[in-house]
Coordinates of C-alpha atoms and ligand atoms in Angstrom, one line a residue:
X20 CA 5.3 3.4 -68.4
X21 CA 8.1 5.7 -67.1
X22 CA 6.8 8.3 -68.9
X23 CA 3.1 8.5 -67.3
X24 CA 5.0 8.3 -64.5
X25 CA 6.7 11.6 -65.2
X26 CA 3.7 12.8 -66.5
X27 CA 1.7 12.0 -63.5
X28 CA 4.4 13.7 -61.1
X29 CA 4.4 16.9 -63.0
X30 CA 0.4 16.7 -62.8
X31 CA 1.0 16.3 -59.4
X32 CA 3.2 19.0 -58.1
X33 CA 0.8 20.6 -55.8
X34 CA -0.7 18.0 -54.0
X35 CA 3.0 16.7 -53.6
X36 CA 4.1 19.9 -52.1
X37 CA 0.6 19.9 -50.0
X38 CA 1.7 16.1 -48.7
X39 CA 5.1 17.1 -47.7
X40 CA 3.6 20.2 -45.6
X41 CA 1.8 18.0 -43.7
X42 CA 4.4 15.3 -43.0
X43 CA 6.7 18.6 -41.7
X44 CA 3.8 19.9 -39.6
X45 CA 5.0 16.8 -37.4
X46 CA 7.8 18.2 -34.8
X47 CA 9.6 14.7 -34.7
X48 CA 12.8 15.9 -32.9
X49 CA 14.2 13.2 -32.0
X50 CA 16.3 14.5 -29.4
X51 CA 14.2 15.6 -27.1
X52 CA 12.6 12.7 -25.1
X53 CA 8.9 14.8 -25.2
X54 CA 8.4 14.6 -29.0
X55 CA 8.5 10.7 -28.7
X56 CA 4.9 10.8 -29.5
X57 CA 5.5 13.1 -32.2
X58 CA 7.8 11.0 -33.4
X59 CA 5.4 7.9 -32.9
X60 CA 2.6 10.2 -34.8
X61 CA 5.1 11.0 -37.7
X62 CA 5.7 7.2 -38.0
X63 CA 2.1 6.2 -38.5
X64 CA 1.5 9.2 -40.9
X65 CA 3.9 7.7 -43.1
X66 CA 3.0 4.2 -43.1
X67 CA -0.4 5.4 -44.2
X68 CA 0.9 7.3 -47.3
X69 CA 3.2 4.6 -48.0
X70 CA -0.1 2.2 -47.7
X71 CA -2.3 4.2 -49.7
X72 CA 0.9 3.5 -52.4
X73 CA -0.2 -0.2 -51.8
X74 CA 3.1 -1.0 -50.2
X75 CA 3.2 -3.8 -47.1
X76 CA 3.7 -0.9 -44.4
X77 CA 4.6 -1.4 -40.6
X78 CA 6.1 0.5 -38.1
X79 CA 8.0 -1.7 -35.7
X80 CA 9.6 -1.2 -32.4
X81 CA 13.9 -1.0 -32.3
X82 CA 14.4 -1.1 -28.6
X83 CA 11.5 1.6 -28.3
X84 CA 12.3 3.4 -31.4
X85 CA 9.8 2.6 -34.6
X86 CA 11.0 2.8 -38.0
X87 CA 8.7 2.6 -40.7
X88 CA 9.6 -0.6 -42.8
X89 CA 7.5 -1.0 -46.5
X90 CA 7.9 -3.4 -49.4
X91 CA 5.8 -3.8 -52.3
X92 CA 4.4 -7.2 -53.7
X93 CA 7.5 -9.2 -54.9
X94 CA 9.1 -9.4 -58.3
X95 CA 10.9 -12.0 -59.5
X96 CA 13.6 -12.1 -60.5
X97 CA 14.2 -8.2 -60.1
X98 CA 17.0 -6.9 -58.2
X99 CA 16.3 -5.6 -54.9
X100 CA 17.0 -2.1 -53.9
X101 CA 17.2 -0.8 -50.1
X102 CA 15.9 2.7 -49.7
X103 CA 17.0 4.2 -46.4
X104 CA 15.7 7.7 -45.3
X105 CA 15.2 9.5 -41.8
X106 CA 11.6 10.8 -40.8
X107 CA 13.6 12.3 -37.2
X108 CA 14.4 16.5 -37.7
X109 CA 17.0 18.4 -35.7
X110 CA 15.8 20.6 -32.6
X111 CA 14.6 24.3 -34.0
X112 CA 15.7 26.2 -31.4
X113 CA 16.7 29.1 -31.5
X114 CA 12.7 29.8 -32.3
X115 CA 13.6 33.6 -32.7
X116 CA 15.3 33.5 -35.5
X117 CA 12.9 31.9 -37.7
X118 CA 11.1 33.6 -40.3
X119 CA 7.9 31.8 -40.2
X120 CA 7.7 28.7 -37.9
X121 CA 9.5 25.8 -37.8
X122 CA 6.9 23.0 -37.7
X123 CA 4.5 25.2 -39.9
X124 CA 5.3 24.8 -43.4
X125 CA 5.8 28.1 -45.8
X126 CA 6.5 28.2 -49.1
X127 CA 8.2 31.6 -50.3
X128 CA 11.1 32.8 -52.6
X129 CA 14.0 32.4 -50.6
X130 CA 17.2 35.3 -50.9
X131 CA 17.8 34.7 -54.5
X132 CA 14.1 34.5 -55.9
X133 CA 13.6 30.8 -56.2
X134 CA 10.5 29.0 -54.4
X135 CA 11.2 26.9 -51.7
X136 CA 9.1 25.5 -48.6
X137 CA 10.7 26.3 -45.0
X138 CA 10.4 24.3 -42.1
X139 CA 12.8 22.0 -39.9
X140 CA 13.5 18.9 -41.7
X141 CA 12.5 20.3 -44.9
X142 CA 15.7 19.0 -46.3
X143 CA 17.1 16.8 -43.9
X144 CA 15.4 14.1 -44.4
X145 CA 11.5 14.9 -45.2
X146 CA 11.6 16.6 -48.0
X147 CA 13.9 13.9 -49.7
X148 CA 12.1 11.1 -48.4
X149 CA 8.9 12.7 -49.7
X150 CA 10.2 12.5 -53.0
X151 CA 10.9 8.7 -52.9
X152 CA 7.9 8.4 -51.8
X153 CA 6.1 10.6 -54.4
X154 CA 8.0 8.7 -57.1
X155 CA 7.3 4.9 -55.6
X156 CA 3.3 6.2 -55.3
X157 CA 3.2 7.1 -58.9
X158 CA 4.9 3.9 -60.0
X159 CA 2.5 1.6 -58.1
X160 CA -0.6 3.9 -59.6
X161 CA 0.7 2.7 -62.8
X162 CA 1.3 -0.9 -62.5
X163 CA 4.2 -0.9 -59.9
X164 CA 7.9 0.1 -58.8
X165 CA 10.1 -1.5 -61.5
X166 CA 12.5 -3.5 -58.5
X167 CA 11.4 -4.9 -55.7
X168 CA 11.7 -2.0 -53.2
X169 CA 12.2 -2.4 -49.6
X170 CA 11.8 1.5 -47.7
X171 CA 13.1 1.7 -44.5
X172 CA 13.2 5.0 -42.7
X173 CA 14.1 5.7 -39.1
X174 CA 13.8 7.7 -36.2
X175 CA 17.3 8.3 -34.7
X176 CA 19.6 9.5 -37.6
X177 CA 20.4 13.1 -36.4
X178 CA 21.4 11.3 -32.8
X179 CA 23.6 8.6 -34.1
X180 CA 20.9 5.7 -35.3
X181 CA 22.2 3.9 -32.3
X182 CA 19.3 1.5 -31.8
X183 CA 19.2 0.9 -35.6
X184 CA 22.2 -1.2 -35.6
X185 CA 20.6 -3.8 -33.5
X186 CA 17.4 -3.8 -35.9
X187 CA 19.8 -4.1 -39.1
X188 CA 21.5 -7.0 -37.3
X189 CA 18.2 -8.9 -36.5
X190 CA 16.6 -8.0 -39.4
X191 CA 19.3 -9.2 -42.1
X192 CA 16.7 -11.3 -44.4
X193 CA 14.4 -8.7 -44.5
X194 CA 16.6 -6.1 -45.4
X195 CA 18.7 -7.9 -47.9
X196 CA 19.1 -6.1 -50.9
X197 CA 21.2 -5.1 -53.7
X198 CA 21.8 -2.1 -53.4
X199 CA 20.8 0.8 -51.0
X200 CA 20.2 4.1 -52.1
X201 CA 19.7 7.2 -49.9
X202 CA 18.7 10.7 -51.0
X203 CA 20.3 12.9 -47.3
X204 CA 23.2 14.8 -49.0
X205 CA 22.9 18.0 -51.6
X206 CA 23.7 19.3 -55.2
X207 CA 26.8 20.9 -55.8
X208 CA 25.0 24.3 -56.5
X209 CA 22.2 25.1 -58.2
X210 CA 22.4 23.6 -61.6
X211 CA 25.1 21.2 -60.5
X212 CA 23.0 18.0 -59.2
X213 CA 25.8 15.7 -57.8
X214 CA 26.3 12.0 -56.4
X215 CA 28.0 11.7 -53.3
X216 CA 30.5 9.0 -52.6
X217 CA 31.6 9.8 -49.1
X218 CA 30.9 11.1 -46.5
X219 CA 32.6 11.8 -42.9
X220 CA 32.1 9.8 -39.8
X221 CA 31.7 11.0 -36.3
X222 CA 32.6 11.0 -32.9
X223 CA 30.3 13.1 -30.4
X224 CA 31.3 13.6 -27.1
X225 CA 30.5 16.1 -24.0
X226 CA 32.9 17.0 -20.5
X227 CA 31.9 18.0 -18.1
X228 CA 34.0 19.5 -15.4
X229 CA 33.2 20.5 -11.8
X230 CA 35.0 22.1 -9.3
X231 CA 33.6 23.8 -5.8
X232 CA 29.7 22.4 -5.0
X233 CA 28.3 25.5 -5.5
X234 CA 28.6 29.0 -6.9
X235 CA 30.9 30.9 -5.5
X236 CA 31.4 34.8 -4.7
X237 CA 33.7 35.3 -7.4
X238 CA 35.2 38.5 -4.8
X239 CA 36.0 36.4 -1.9
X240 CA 36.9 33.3 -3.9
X241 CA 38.4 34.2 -7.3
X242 CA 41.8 33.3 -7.5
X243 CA 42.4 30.7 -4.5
X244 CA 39.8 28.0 -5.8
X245 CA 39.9 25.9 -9.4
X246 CA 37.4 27.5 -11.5
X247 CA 35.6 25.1 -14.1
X248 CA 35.1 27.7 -16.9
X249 CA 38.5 28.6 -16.7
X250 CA 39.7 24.7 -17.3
X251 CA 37.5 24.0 -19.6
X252 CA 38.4 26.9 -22.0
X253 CA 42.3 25.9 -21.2
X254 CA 41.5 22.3 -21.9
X255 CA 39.6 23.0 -25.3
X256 CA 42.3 25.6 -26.2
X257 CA 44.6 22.7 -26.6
X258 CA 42.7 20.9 -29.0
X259 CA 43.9 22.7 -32.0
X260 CA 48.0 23.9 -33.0
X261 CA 48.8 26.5 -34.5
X262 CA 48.2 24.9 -38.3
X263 CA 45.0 24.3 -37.0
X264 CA 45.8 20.5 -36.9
X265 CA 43.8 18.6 -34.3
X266 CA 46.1 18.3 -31.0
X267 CA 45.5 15.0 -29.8
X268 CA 48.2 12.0 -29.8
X269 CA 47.6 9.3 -32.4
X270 CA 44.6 11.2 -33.6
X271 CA 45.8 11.3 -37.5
X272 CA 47.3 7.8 -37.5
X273 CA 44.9 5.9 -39.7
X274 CA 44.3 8.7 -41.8
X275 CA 44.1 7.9 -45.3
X276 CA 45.6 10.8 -46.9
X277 CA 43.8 12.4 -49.9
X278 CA 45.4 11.0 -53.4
X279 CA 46.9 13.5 -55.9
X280 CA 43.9 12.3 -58.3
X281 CA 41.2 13.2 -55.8
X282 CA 42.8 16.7 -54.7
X283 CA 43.1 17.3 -58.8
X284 CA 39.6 16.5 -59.3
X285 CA 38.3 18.5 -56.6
X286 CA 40.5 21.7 -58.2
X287 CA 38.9 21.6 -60.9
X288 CA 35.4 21.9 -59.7
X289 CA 33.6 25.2 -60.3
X290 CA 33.8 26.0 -56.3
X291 CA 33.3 30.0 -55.7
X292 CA 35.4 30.9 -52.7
X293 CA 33.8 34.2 -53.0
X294 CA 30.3 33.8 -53.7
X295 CA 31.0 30.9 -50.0
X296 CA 32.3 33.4 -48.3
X297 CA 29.4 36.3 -48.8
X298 CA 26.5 33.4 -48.2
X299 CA 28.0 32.8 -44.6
X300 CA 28.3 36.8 -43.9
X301 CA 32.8 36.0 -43.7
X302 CA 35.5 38.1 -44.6
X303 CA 38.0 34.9 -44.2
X304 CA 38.3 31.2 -43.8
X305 CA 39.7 29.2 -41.8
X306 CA 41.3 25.8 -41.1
X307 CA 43.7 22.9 -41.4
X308 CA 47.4 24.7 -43.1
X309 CA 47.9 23.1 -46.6
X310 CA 44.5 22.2 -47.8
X311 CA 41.8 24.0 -49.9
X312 CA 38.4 24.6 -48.1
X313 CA 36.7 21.4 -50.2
X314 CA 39.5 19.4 -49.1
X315 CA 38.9 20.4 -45.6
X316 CA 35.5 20.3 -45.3
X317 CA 34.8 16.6 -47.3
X318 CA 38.6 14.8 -47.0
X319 CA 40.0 15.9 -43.8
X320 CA 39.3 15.3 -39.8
X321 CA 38.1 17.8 -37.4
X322 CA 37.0 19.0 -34.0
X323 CA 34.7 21.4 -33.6
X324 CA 32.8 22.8 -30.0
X325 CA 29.4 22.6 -30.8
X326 CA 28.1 23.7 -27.7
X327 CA 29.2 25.6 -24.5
X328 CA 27.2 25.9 -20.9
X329 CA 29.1 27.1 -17.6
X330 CA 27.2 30.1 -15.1
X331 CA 25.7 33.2 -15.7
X332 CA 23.9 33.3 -18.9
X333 CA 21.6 36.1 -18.2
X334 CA 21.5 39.5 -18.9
X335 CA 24.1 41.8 -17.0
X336 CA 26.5 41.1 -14.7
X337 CA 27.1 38.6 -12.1
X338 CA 29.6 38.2 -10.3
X339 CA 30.5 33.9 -9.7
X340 CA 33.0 31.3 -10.1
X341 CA 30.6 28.7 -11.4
X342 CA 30.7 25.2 -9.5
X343 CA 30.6 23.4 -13.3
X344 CA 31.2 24.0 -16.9
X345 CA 30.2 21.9 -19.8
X346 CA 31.2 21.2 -23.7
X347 CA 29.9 19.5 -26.6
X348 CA 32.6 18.5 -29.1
X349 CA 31.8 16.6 -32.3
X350 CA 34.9 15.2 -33.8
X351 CA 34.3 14.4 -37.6
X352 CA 36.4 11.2 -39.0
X353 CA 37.7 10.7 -42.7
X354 CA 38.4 6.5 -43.9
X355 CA 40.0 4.9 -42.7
X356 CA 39.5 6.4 -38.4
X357 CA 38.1 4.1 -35.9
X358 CA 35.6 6.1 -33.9
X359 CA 36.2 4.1 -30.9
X360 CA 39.8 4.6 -31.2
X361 CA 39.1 8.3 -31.6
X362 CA 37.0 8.9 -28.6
X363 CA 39.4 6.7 -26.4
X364 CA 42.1 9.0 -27.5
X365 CA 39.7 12.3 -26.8
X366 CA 38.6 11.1 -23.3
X367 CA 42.5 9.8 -22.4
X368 CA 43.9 13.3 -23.4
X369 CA 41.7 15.9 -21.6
X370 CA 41.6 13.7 -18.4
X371 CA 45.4 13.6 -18.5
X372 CA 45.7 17.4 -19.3
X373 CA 42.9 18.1 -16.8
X374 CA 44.1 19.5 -13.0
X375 CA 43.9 17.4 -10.7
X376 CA 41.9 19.4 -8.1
X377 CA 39.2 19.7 -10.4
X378 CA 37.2 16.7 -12.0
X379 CA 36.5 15.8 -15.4
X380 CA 33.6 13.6 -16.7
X381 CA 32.1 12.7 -20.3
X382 CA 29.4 10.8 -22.0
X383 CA 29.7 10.0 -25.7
X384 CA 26.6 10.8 -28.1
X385 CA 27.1 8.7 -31.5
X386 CA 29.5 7.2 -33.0
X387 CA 29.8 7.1 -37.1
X388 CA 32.4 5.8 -39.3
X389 CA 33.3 7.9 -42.4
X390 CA 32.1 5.9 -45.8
X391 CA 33.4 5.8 -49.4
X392 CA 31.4 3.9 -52.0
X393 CA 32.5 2.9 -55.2
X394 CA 32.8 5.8 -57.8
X395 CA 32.7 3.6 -60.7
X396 CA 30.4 0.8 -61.9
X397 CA 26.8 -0.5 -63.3
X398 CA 25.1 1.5 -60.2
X399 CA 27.3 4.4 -60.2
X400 CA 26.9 4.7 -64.0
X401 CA 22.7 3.9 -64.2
X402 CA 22.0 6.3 -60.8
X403 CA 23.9 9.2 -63.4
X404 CA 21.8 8.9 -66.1
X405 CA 18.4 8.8 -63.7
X406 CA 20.3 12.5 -62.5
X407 CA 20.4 13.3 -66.1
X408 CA 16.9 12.5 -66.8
X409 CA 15.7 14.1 -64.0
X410 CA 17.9 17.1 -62.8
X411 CA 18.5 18.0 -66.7
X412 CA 22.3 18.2 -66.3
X413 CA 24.6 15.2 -65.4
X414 CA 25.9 14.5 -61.6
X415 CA 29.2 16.2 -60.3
X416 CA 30.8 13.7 -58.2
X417 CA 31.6 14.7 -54.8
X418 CA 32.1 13.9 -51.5
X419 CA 30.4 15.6 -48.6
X420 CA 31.8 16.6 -45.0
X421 CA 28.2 15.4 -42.8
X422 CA 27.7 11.8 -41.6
X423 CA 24.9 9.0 -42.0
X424 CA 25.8 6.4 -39.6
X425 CA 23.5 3.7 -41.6
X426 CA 25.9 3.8 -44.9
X427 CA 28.8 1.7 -42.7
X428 CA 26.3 -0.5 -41.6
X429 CA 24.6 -1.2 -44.2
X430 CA 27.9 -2.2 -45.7
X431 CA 29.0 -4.2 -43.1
X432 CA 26.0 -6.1 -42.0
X433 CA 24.0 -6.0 -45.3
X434 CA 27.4 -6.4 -47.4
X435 CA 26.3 -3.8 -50.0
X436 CA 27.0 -0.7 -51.2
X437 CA 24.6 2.6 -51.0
X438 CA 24.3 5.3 -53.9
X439 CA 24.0 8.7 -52.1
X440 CA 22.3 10.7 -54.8
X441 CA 20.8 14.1 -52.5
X442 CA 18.9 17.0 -54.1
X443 CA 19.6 19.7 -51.3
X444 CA 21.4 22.8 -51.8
X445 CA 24.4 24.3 -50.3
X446 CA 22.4 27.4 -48.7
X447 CA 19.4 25.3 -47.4
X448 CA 20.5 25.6 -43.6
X449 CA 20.4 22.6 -42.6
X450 CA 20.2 22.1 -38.7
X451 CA 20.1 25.8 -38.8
X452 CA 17.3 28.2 -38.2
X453 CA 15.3 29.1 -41.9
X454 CA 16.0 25.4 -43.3
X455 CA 14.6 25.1 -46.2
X456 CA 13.9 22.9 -50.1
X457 CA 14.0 24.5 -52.8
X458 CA 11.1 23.6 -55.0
X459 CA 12.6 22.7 -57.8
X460 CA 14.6 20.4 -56.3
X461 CA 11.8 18.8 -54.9
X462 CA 10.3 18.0 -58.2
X463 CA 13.4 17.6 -59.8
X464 CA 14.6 15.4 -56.9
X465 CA 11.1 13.5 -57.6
X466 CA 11.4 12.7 -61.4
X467 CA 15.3 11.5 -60.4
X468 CA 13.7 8.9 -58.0
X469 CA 11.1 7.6 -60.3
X470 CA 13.8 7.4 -63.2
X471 CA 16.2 5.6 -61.2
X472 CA 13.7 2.5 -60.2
X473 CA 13.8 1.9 -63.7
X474 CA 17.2 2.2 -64.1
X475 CA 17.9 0.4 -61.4
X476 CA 15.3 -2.9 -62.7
X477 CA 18.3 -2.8 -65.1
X478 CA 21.1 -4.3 -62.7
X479 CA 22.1 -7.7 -63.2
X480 CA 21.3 -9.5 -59.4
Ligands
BES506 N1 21.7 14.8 -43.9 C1 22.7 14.9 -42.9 C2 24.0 14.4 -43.3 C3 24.7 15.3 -44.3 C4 24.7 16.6 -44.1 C5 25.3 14.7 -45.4 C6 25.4 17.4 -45.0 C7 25.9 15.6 -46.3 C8 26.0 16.9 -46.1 C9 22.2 14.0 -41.7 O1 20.9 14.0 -41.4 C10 22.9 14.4 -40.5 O2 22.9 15.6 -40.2 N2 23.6 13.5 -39.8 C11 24.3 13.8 -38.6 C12 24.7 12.4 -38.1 C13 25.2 12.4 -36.7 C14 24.3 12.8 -35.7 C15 25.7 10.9 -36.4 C16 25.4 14.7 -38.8 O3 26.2 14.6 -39.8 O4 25.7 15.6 -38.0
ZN507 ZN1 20.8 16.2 -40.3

């Protein structure tokens, strides 16, 4: 049977790749409160496809936020496996620098001469939950998924999955599973598929400062009032020392540090600093003292601005002390930080370094905690050999530096653990202009998924 699966997916790369254009012709940014009924439309295009697959397809309502939730007819005494993707896309913006638009699908060779479809969400997630879905519609076709397969896939991953904790909490008996399994992360480089197991957390949070009600003449004023660009740079300028460690008190006290083991393994991993460095147009890196640029960018915490807003943005000159500035910060967590913890101590520690002639506000944006899953086991060890089967080469272990709020949960409420087996690629751009997926990887990614149902069938419940 697995084998006419295969068969049928290679048959089908076309009309694959022709599905997943439309299904990215769908702006669903969930951000923006005027794509919700893009996001709406996205949701009913997918329960269709996943309908046409003869799977039990609904899209229901989280406080106002529909995921699409699927299961196919039930097996007994199979083992149940949670599939968990996310149909929502970062904003595009900015538009300019796209090649080709972002909500109009284009396949091309990207820098290096491989084919690859760009669009936002190409990657993250459509592209990787069209594969699942690719895989699961060739099963049915020919006699149906090995496991009994619940999919859920959500709206509101790339702004925290806030409402989804309530639905995962209400929802417990329908969701039970197993195990879950999510295809969001990447490969280790081309050739080098990989399974992740962990990922950061997250803390995102924006100040906002104000100072004199309006604009002011920044002739007759500058120098004798507060100005809000000023303090904000001041204030941010204290976030990081000199070692470029994070300057807030307490903020590394739960920090599990990174074992001798872990920091070997990494070492030896075929990582080219150089060949980094050129892709992101750098002469240097940067970062935390004593730690290699893995280490810092999968097993350590951070604090980056993401994005910066106070007075004249246009072109030229004008003269003003702005009446406000503004900052977003995303703070990302390593086990074992408690994101609550971690925004209490951010809020506490600019309020208490702010002036007190000016005032400081903030409002948080998601919350994550950082995940590790178990890197040995039945799961671990049945999930490589589906990467074998499918990628041709066997799966790097590795752990990743981005954040998918729904692993903790799913642990926590579900009890279970999730395999994070991802088929992107390091220069894909993810939440960046150009994003793209590599073709291969898409088909590759798709004969992975279809392997691992049957592997999966294997696991003792
Ligand atoms: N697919 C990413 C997560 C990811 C990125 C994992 C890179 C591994 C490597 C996901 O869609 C994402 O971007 N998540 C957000 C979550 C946040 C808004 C809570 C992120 O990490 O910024
Ligand atoms: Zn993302």
């Amino acid at each position: 049977m697995l084998n006419q699966v295969l068969q049928a997916i290679d048959a089908r790369r076309q009309g694959s790749l022709s599905d997943l254009k439309d299904f990215l012709r769908i702006p669903s940014v969930s951000t923006k409160p005027e794509h919700a009924p893009d996001l709406q439309r996205c949701a009913q295009w997918l329960a269709a496809k996943l309908r046409d697959a003869k799977l039990d397809a609904k899209v229901l309502p989280t406080g106002g936020h529909p995921v699409v939730l699927a299961k196919n007819e039930h097996r007994p005494g199979r083992p149940t496996v949670l599939f968990y993707g996310h149909y929502d896309v970062q904003p595009p913006e900015p538009l300019e620098k796209w090649v080709t638009p972002p909500f109009d699908p284009n396949v091309r060779k990207d820098e290096n001469g491989y084919d690859a479809v760009y669009a936002r969400g190409a990657v993250d997630d459509k592209g990787q939950v069209w594969a699942h879905v690719e895989a699961v519609t060739q099963w049915q076709q020919a006699g149906g998924v090995p496991v009994n397969l619940t999919m859920l896939i959500e709206r509101e991953e790339e702004i925290g999955s806030d409402n989804l904790e309530r639905f995962v909490r209400e929802n417990k008996e329908l969701l039970q599973a197993d195990l879950a399994v999510i295809s969001d992360t990447g490969q280790f480089a081309r050739g080098k598929p990989a399974i992740t197991y962990g990922l950061r957390g997250l803390v995102y949070c924006e100040v906002f400062i104000t100072g004199p009600g309006h604009d002011l003449h920044s002739g007759m004023y500058g120098g004798a009032v507060p100005n809000p660009a000023n303090v904000l740079c001041e204030l941010l300028a204290t976030l990081h020392d000199k070692d470029g460690r994070v300057n807030l008190p307490g903020f590394y006290d739960d920090v599990k540090p990174l074992t001798p083991e872990e920091r070997a393994d990494w070492a030896k991993l075929p990582f080219d600093e150089q060949a980094y460095l050129k892709s992101l147009n750098l002469t240097a890196l940067s970062g935390e003292k004593g730690y290699t640029t893995l280490e810092r960018a999968w097993g350590r915490p951070t604090c980056d601005i993401n994005g910066l807003t106070s007075g004249y943005q246009g072109h030229g000159a004008k003269t003003i002390i702005p009446s406000a500035a503004s900052a977003k910060v995303s703070m990302r967590l390593v086990p074992s930080q408690d994101p609550q913890k971690i925004v209490t101590i951010f809020e506490r520690t600019l309020a208490e370094r702010c002036p007190k002639n000016i005032k400081i506000e903030f409002a948080r944006h998601g919350l994550a905690s950082a995940v590790l899953v178990p890197r040995e086991g039945k799961a671990m060890q049945l999930a490589a050999e589906a990467v074998q089967a499918g990628f041709g080469a066997p799966p790097t272990l590795i752990r990743e530096g981005g954040s998918i709020p729904v692993v903790a949960l799913i642990k926590t409420v579900l009890g279970i653990d999730t395999l994070l087996i991802g088929f992107g690629l390091a220069d894909d751009r993810v939440h960046s202009p150009n994003e793209k997926f590599d073709l291969d990887a898409l088909h590759s990614g798709t004969r992975t998924a279809a392997v691992l149902y049957e592997k999966l069938s294997q696991m003792t419940r």
